[in-house]
């Protein structure tokens, strides 16, 4: 009788241990898989499954180039263009040098300073709000490979011109006339319609 009870008790304990082993093994395997998935998501190998647009912050480095307003093809009178010039490079005095060069075109330079953001590689980045798009396109004709960037916080026609490492001077009026013989402004390829850029 006693031996039978001991055997039954041992059998019961053995079954409990087997169950615990299965449960713990299953939980450990699930945790290992979840950990692996989390590491893959964190490293960007697989996308976050619950990613939603409304939870994303705007990318401060994204460059949106606005299209010209509908029907706007005539360049702005250079004497009516007002700019602030910022130097993002390590070349001392470059903002003042560029200011002098643009003032020879009758462009109004309101301010020169060092750029507080990241250093830029392009020759120049012309930052404009909705009111200065035509002026930005006009100025860009004089600076080959300049990047026009929409800046929604700029409420006036004044442009911010950030000079980058590839700055190599501007074109002359004659060079621009030769480059654009029809004397018209042209949209940058893959530009964003102004209304859409304003609403972003």
mmCIF file of C-alpha atoms in Angstrom:
data_model
loop_
_atom_site.group_PDB
_atom_site.id
_atom_site.type_symbol
_atom_site.label_atom_id
_atom_site.label_comp_id
_atom_site.label_asym_id
_atom_site.label_seq_id
_atom_site.Cartn_x
_atom_site.Cartn_y
_atom_site.Cartn_z
ATOM 1 C CA UNK A 1 0.000 0.000 0.000
ATOM 2 C CA UNK A 2 2.754 2.379 1.004
ATOM 3 C CA UNK A 3 4.829 1.531 -2.088
ATOM 4 C CA UNK A 4 1.796 2.125 -4.285
ATOM 5 C CA UNK A 5 1.260 5.587 -2.797
ATOM 6 C CA UNK A 6 4.904 6.502 -3.295
ATOM 7 C CA UNK A 7 4.772 5.342 -6.899
ATOM 8 C CA UNK A 8 1.596 7.346 -7.593
ATOM 9 C CA UNK A 9 3.084 10.420 -5.941
ATOM 10 C CA UNK A 10 6.263 10.127 -7.985
ATOM 11 C CA UNK A 11 4.232 9.683 -11.153
ATOM 12 C CA UNK A 12 2.230 12.804 -10.313
ATOM 13 C CA UNK A 13 5.399 14.819 -9.678
ATOM 14 C CA UNK A 14 6.883 13.548 -12.922
ATOM 15 C CA UNK A 15 3.831 14.708 -14.885
ATOM 16 C CA UNK A 16 3.936 18.145 -13.189
ATOM 17 C CA UNK A 17 7.621 18.505 -14.028
ATOM 18 C CA UNK A 18 6.942 17.545 -17.635
ATOM 19 C CA UNK A 19 4.192 20.151 -17.867
ATOM 20 C CA UNK A 20 6.417 22.816 -16.331
ATOM 21 C CA UNK A 21 9.207 21.932 -18.737
ATOM 22 C CA UNK A 22 6.854 22.250 -21.713
ATOM 23 C CA UNK A 23 5.374 25.554 -20.452
ATOM 24 C CA UNK A 24 8.738 27.121 -19.649
ATOM 25 C CA UNK A 25 10.214 25.882 -22.912
ATOM 26 C CA UNK A 26 7.305 27.319 -24.911
ATOM 27 C CA UNK A 27 7.450 30.678 -23.100
ATOM 28 C CA UNK A 28 11.221 30.878 -23.595
ATOM 29 C CA UNK A 29 10.890 30.104 -27.314
ATOM 30 C CA UNK A 30 8.182 32.767 -27.765
ATOM 31 C CA UNK A 31 10.284 35.347 -25.903
ATOM 32 C CA UNK A 32 13.312 34.505 -28.043
ATOM 33 C CA UNK A 33 11.253 34.982 -31.250
ATOM 34 C CA UNK A 34 9.816 38.293 -29.981
ATOM 35 C CA UNK A 35 13.290 39.496 -29.024
ATOM 36 C CA UNK A 36 14.588 38.620 -32.487
ATOM 37 C CA UNK A 37 11.676 40.439 -34.164
ATOM 38 C CA UNK A 38 12.216 43.494 -31.936
ATOM 39 C CA UNK A 39 15.891 43.620 -32.883
ATOM 40 C CA UNK A 40 15.053 43.340 -36.593
ATOM 41 C CA UNK A 41 12.487 46.169 -36.331
ATOM 42 C CA UNK A 42 14.889 48.336 -34.295
ATOM 43 C CA UNK A 43 17.674 47.853 -36.834
ATOM 44 C CA UNK A 44 15.315 48.659 -39.725
ATOM 45 C CA UNK A 45 15.583 45.239 -41.387
ATOM 46 C CA UNK A 46 11.796 44.838 -41.227
ATOM 47 C CA UNK A 47 9.245 47.689 -40.992
ATOM 48 C CA UNK A 48 7.315 48.432 -37.830
ATOM 49 C CA UNK A 49 3.976 46.619 -38.294
ATOM 50 C CA UNK A 50 1.872 49.365 -36.704
ATOM 51 C CA UNK A 51 3.481 52.362 -38.384
ATOM 52 C CA UNK A 52 0.991 55.195 -38.925
ATOM 53 C CA UNK A 53 1.530 58.446 -40.780
ATOM 54 C CA UNK A 54 -0.114 60.616 -38.134
ATOM 55 C CA UNK A 55 2.376 59.465 -35.510
ATOM 56 C CA UNK A 56 5.406 60.483 -37.551
ATOM 57 C CA UNK A 57 7.200 63.763 -36.947
ATOM 58 C CA UNK A 58 8.146 65.776 -40.049
ATOM 59 C CA UNK A 59 11.630 65.113 -41.316
ATOM 60 C CA UNK A 60 13.599 68.346 -40.807
ATOM 61 C CA UNK A 61 16.100 67.259 -43.463
ATOM 62 C CA UNK A 62 13.491 66.648 -46.167
ATOM 63 C CA UNK A 63 13.828 69.066 -49.060
ATOM 64 C CA UNK A 64 10.582 70.060 -50.757
ATOM 65 C CA UNK A 65 11.117 72.127 -53.899
ATOM 66 C CA UNK A 66 7.942 74.044 -54.763
ATOM 67 C CA UNK A 67 6.732 74.456 -58.312
ATOM 68 C CA UNK A 68 6.190 77.912 -59.715
ATOM 69 C CA UNK A 69 2.730 79.419 -59.240
ATOM 70 C CA UNK A 70 0.382 78.697 -62.137
ATOM 71 C CA UNK A 71 1.278 80.847 -65.131
ATOM 72 C CA UNK A 72 4.371 82.395 -63.529
ATOM 73 C CA UNK A 73 7.128 82.310 -66.148
ATOM 74 C CA UNK A 74 8.653 85.809 -66.082
ATOM 75 C CA UNK A 75 11.769 86.329 -63.928
ATOM 76 C CA UNK A 76 11.549 88.782 -61.048
ATOM 77 C CA UNK A 77 13.352 92.114 -61.398
ATOM 78 C CA UNK A 78 16.663 91.486 -59.605
ATOM 79 C CA UNK A 79 16.426 94.836 -57.802
ATOM 80 C CA UNK A 80 13.246 93.564 -56.129
ATOM 81 C CA UNK A 81 14.889 90.416 -54.737
ATOM 82 C CA UNK A 82 15.831 90.613 -51.066
ATOM 83 C CA UNK A 83 18.100 87.982 -49.505
ATOM 84 C CA UNK A 84 19.795 86.942 -46.276
ATOM 85 C CA UNK A 85 23.064 85.112 -46.879
ATOM 86 C CA UNK A 86 24.448 82.427 -44.562
ATOM 87 C CA UNK A 87 27.767 80.615 -44.754
ATOM 88 C CA UNK A 88 27.570 76.897 -43.886
ATOM 89 C CA UNK A 89 31.203 76.237 -44.838
ATOM 90 C CA UNK A 90 34.508 76.674 -43.010
ATOM 91 C CA UNK A 91 35.621 79.355 -45.497
ATOM 92 C CA UNK A 92 35.882 82.570 -43.503
ATOM 93 C CA UNK A 93 34.185 85.603 -45.039
ATOM 94 C CA UNK A 94 32.356 83.650 -47.728
ATOM 95 C CA UNK A 95 28.948 85.130 -46.878
ATOM 96 C CA UNK A 96 30.315 88.648 -47.341
ATOM 97 C CA UNK A 97 32.004 87.642 -50.595
ATOM 98 C CA UNK A 98 28.757 86.215 -51.974
ATOM 99 C CA UNK A 99 26.850 89.266 -50.758
ATOM 100 C CA UNK A 100 29.149 91.560 -52.728
ATOM 101 C CA UNK A 101 28.767 89.390 -55.814
ATOM 102 C CA UNK A 102 24.957 89.431 -55.651
ATOM 103 C CA UNK A 103 24.799 93.151 -54.903
ATOM 104 C CA UNK A 104 26.543 93.742 -58.239
ATOM 105 C CA UNK A 105 23.353 92.307 -59.785
ATOM 106 C CA UNK A 106 21.331 94.924 -57.815
ATOM 107 C CA UNK A 107 19.998 92.189 -55.497
ATOM 108 C CA UNK A 108 19.328 93.579 -52.013
ATOM 109 C CA UNK A 109 21.288 91.824 -49.250
ATOM 110 C CA UNK A 110 19.722 92.426 -45.831
ATOM 111 C CA UNK A 111 21.934 90.252 -43.665
ATOM 112 C CA UNK A 112 25.023 88.027 -43.717
ATOM 113 C CA UNK A 113 25.933 85.492 -41.037
ATOM 114 C CA UNK A 114 27.182 82.005 -40.359
ATOM 115 C CA UNK A 115 24.633 79.216 -40.781
ATOM 116 C CA UNK A 116 23.543 77.599 -37.527
ATOM 117 C CA UNK A 117 22.550 74.281 -39.085
ATOM 118 C CA UNK A 118 24.466 71.479 -40.752
ATOM 119 C CA UNK A 119 27.111 72.145 -43.394
ATOM 120 C CA UNK A 120 25.741 71.864 -46.920
ATOM 121 C CA UNK A 121 27.457 70.287 -49.893
ATOM 122 C CA UNK A 122 25.545 71.930 -52.758
ATOM 123 C CA UNK A 123 26.665 75.349 -54.076
ATOM 124 C CA UNK A 124 23.719 77.062 -52.419
ATOM 125 C CA UNK A 125 20.347 76.295 -50.916
ATOM 126 C CA UNK A 126 17.721 78.932 -51.570
ATOM 127 C CA UNK A 127 15.043 78.771 -48.867
ATOM 128 C CA UNK A 128 11.729 80.430 -49.670
ATOM 129 C CA UNK A 129 8.188 80.727 -48.427
ATOM 130 C CA UNK A 130 5.185 80.773 -50.737
ATOM 131 C CA UNK A 131 5.579 84.508 -51.429
ATOM 132 C CA UNK A 132 9.140 84.222 -52.723
ATOM 133 C CA UNK A 133 9.008 81.238 -55.066
ATOM 134 C CA UNK A 134 9.374 83.260 -58.279
ATOM 135 C CA UNK A 135 12.270 85.216 -56.792
ATOM 136 C CA UNK A 136 13.927 81.947 -55.726
ATOM 137 C CA UNK A 137 13.655 80.513 -59.250
ATOM 138 C CA UNK A 138 15.021 83.771 -60.681
ATOM 139 C CA UNK A 139 18.033 83.715 -58.345
ATOM 140 C CA UNK A 140 18.616 80.007 -59.001
ATOM 141 C CA UNK A 141 19.260 80.817 -62.676
ATOM 142 C CA UNK A 142 22.430 82.599 -61.554
ATOM 143 C CA UNK A 143 23.641 79.745 -59.306
ATOM 144 C CA UNK A 144 24.043 76.440 -61.196
ATOM 145 C CA UNK A 145 22.970 73.392 -59.179
ATOM 146 C CA UNK A 146 21.431 75.525 -56.440
ATOM 147 C CA UNK A 147 18.696 73.755 -54.461
ATOM 148 C CA UNK A 148 15.385 75.528 -53.890
ATOM 149 C CA UNK A 149 13.828 74.507 -50.569
ATOM 150 C CA UNK A 150 10.327 75.402 -49.420
ATOM 151 C CA UNK A 151 10.313 76.892 -45.931
ATOM 152 C CA UNK A 152 6.747 77.342 -44.622
ATOM 153 C CA UNK A 153 7.875 79.578 -41.748
ATOM 154 C CA UNK A 154 9.034 82.302 -44.156
ATOM 155 C CA UNK A 155 6.075 84.656 -44.534
ATOM 156 C CA UNK A 156 7.723 87.348 -46.683
ATOM 157 C CA UNK A 157 9.352 87.406 -50.112
ATOM 158 C CA UNK A 158 12.825 87.558 -48.528
ATOM 159 C CA UNK A 159 14.996 84.550 -49.393
ATOM 160 C CA UNK A 160 17.545 82.785 -47.233
ATOM 161 C CA UNK A 161 20.575 81.779 -49.284
ATOM 162 C CA UNK A 162 22.733 79.193 -47.508
ATOM 163 C CA UNK A 163 26.138 78.833 -49.166
ATOM 164 C CA UNK A 164 27.516 75.294 -49.370
ATOM 165 C CA UNK A 165 30.895 73.652 -49.958
ATOM 166 C CA UNK A 166 30.450 73.448 -53.756
ATOM 167 C CA UNK A 167 30.008 77.213 -54.182
ATOM 168 C CA UNK A 168 32.026 78.290 -57.197
ATOM 169 C CA UNK A 169 30.672 81.730 -57.949
ATOM 170 C CA UNK A 170 27.607 82.880 -59.851
ATOM 171 C CA UNK A 171 26.811 83.296 -63.523
ATOM 172 C CA UNK A 172 26.831 86.681 -65.180
ATOM 173 C CA UNK A 173 23.737 88.247 -66.711
ATOM 174 C CA UNK A 174 25.053 87.388 -70.190
ATOM 175 C CA UNK A 175 25.640 83.746 -69.178
ATOM 176 C CA UNK A 176 22.110 83.475 -67.813
ATOM 177 C CA UNK A 177 20.694 85.009 -71.018
ATOM 178 C CA UNK A 178 22.607 82.409 -73.023
ATOM 179 C CA UNK A 179 21.481 79.565 -70.727
ATOM 180 C CA UNK A 180 17.833 80.707 -70.852
ATOM 181 C CA UNK A 181 17.455 82.290 -74.312
ATOM 182 C CA UNK A 182 13.681 82.624 -73.986
ATOM 183 C CA UNK A 183 14.102 84.482 -70.702
ATOM 184 C CA UNK A 184 11.538 82.348 -68.922
ATOM 185 C CA UNK A 185 11.444 80.560 -65.581
ATOM 186 C CA UNK A 186 11.172 76.781 -65.700
ATOM 187 C CA UNK A 187 9.959 74.385 -63.026
ATOM 188 C CA UNK A 188 12.518 72.127 -61.399
ATOM 189 C CA UNK A 189 11.887 68.463 -62.346
ATOM 190 C CA UNK A 190 9.768 66.616 -59.774
ATOM 191 C CA UNK A 191 8.831 69.830 -57.961
ATOM 192 C CA UNK A 192 5.897 69.835 -55.540
ATOM 193 C CA UNK A 193 2.836 71.942 -56.455
ATOM 194 C CA UNK A 194 2.895 75.092 -54.327
ATOM 195 C CA UNK A 195 -0.508 74.431 -52.763
ATOM 196 C CA UNK A 196 0.569 70.929 -51.748
ATOM 197 C CA UNK A 197 3.886 72.177 -50.375
ATOM 198 C CA UNK A 198 2.070 74.842 -48.353
ATOM 199 C CA UNK A 199 -0.303 72.279 -46.823
ATOM 200 C CA UNK A 200 2.437 69.823 -45.787
#
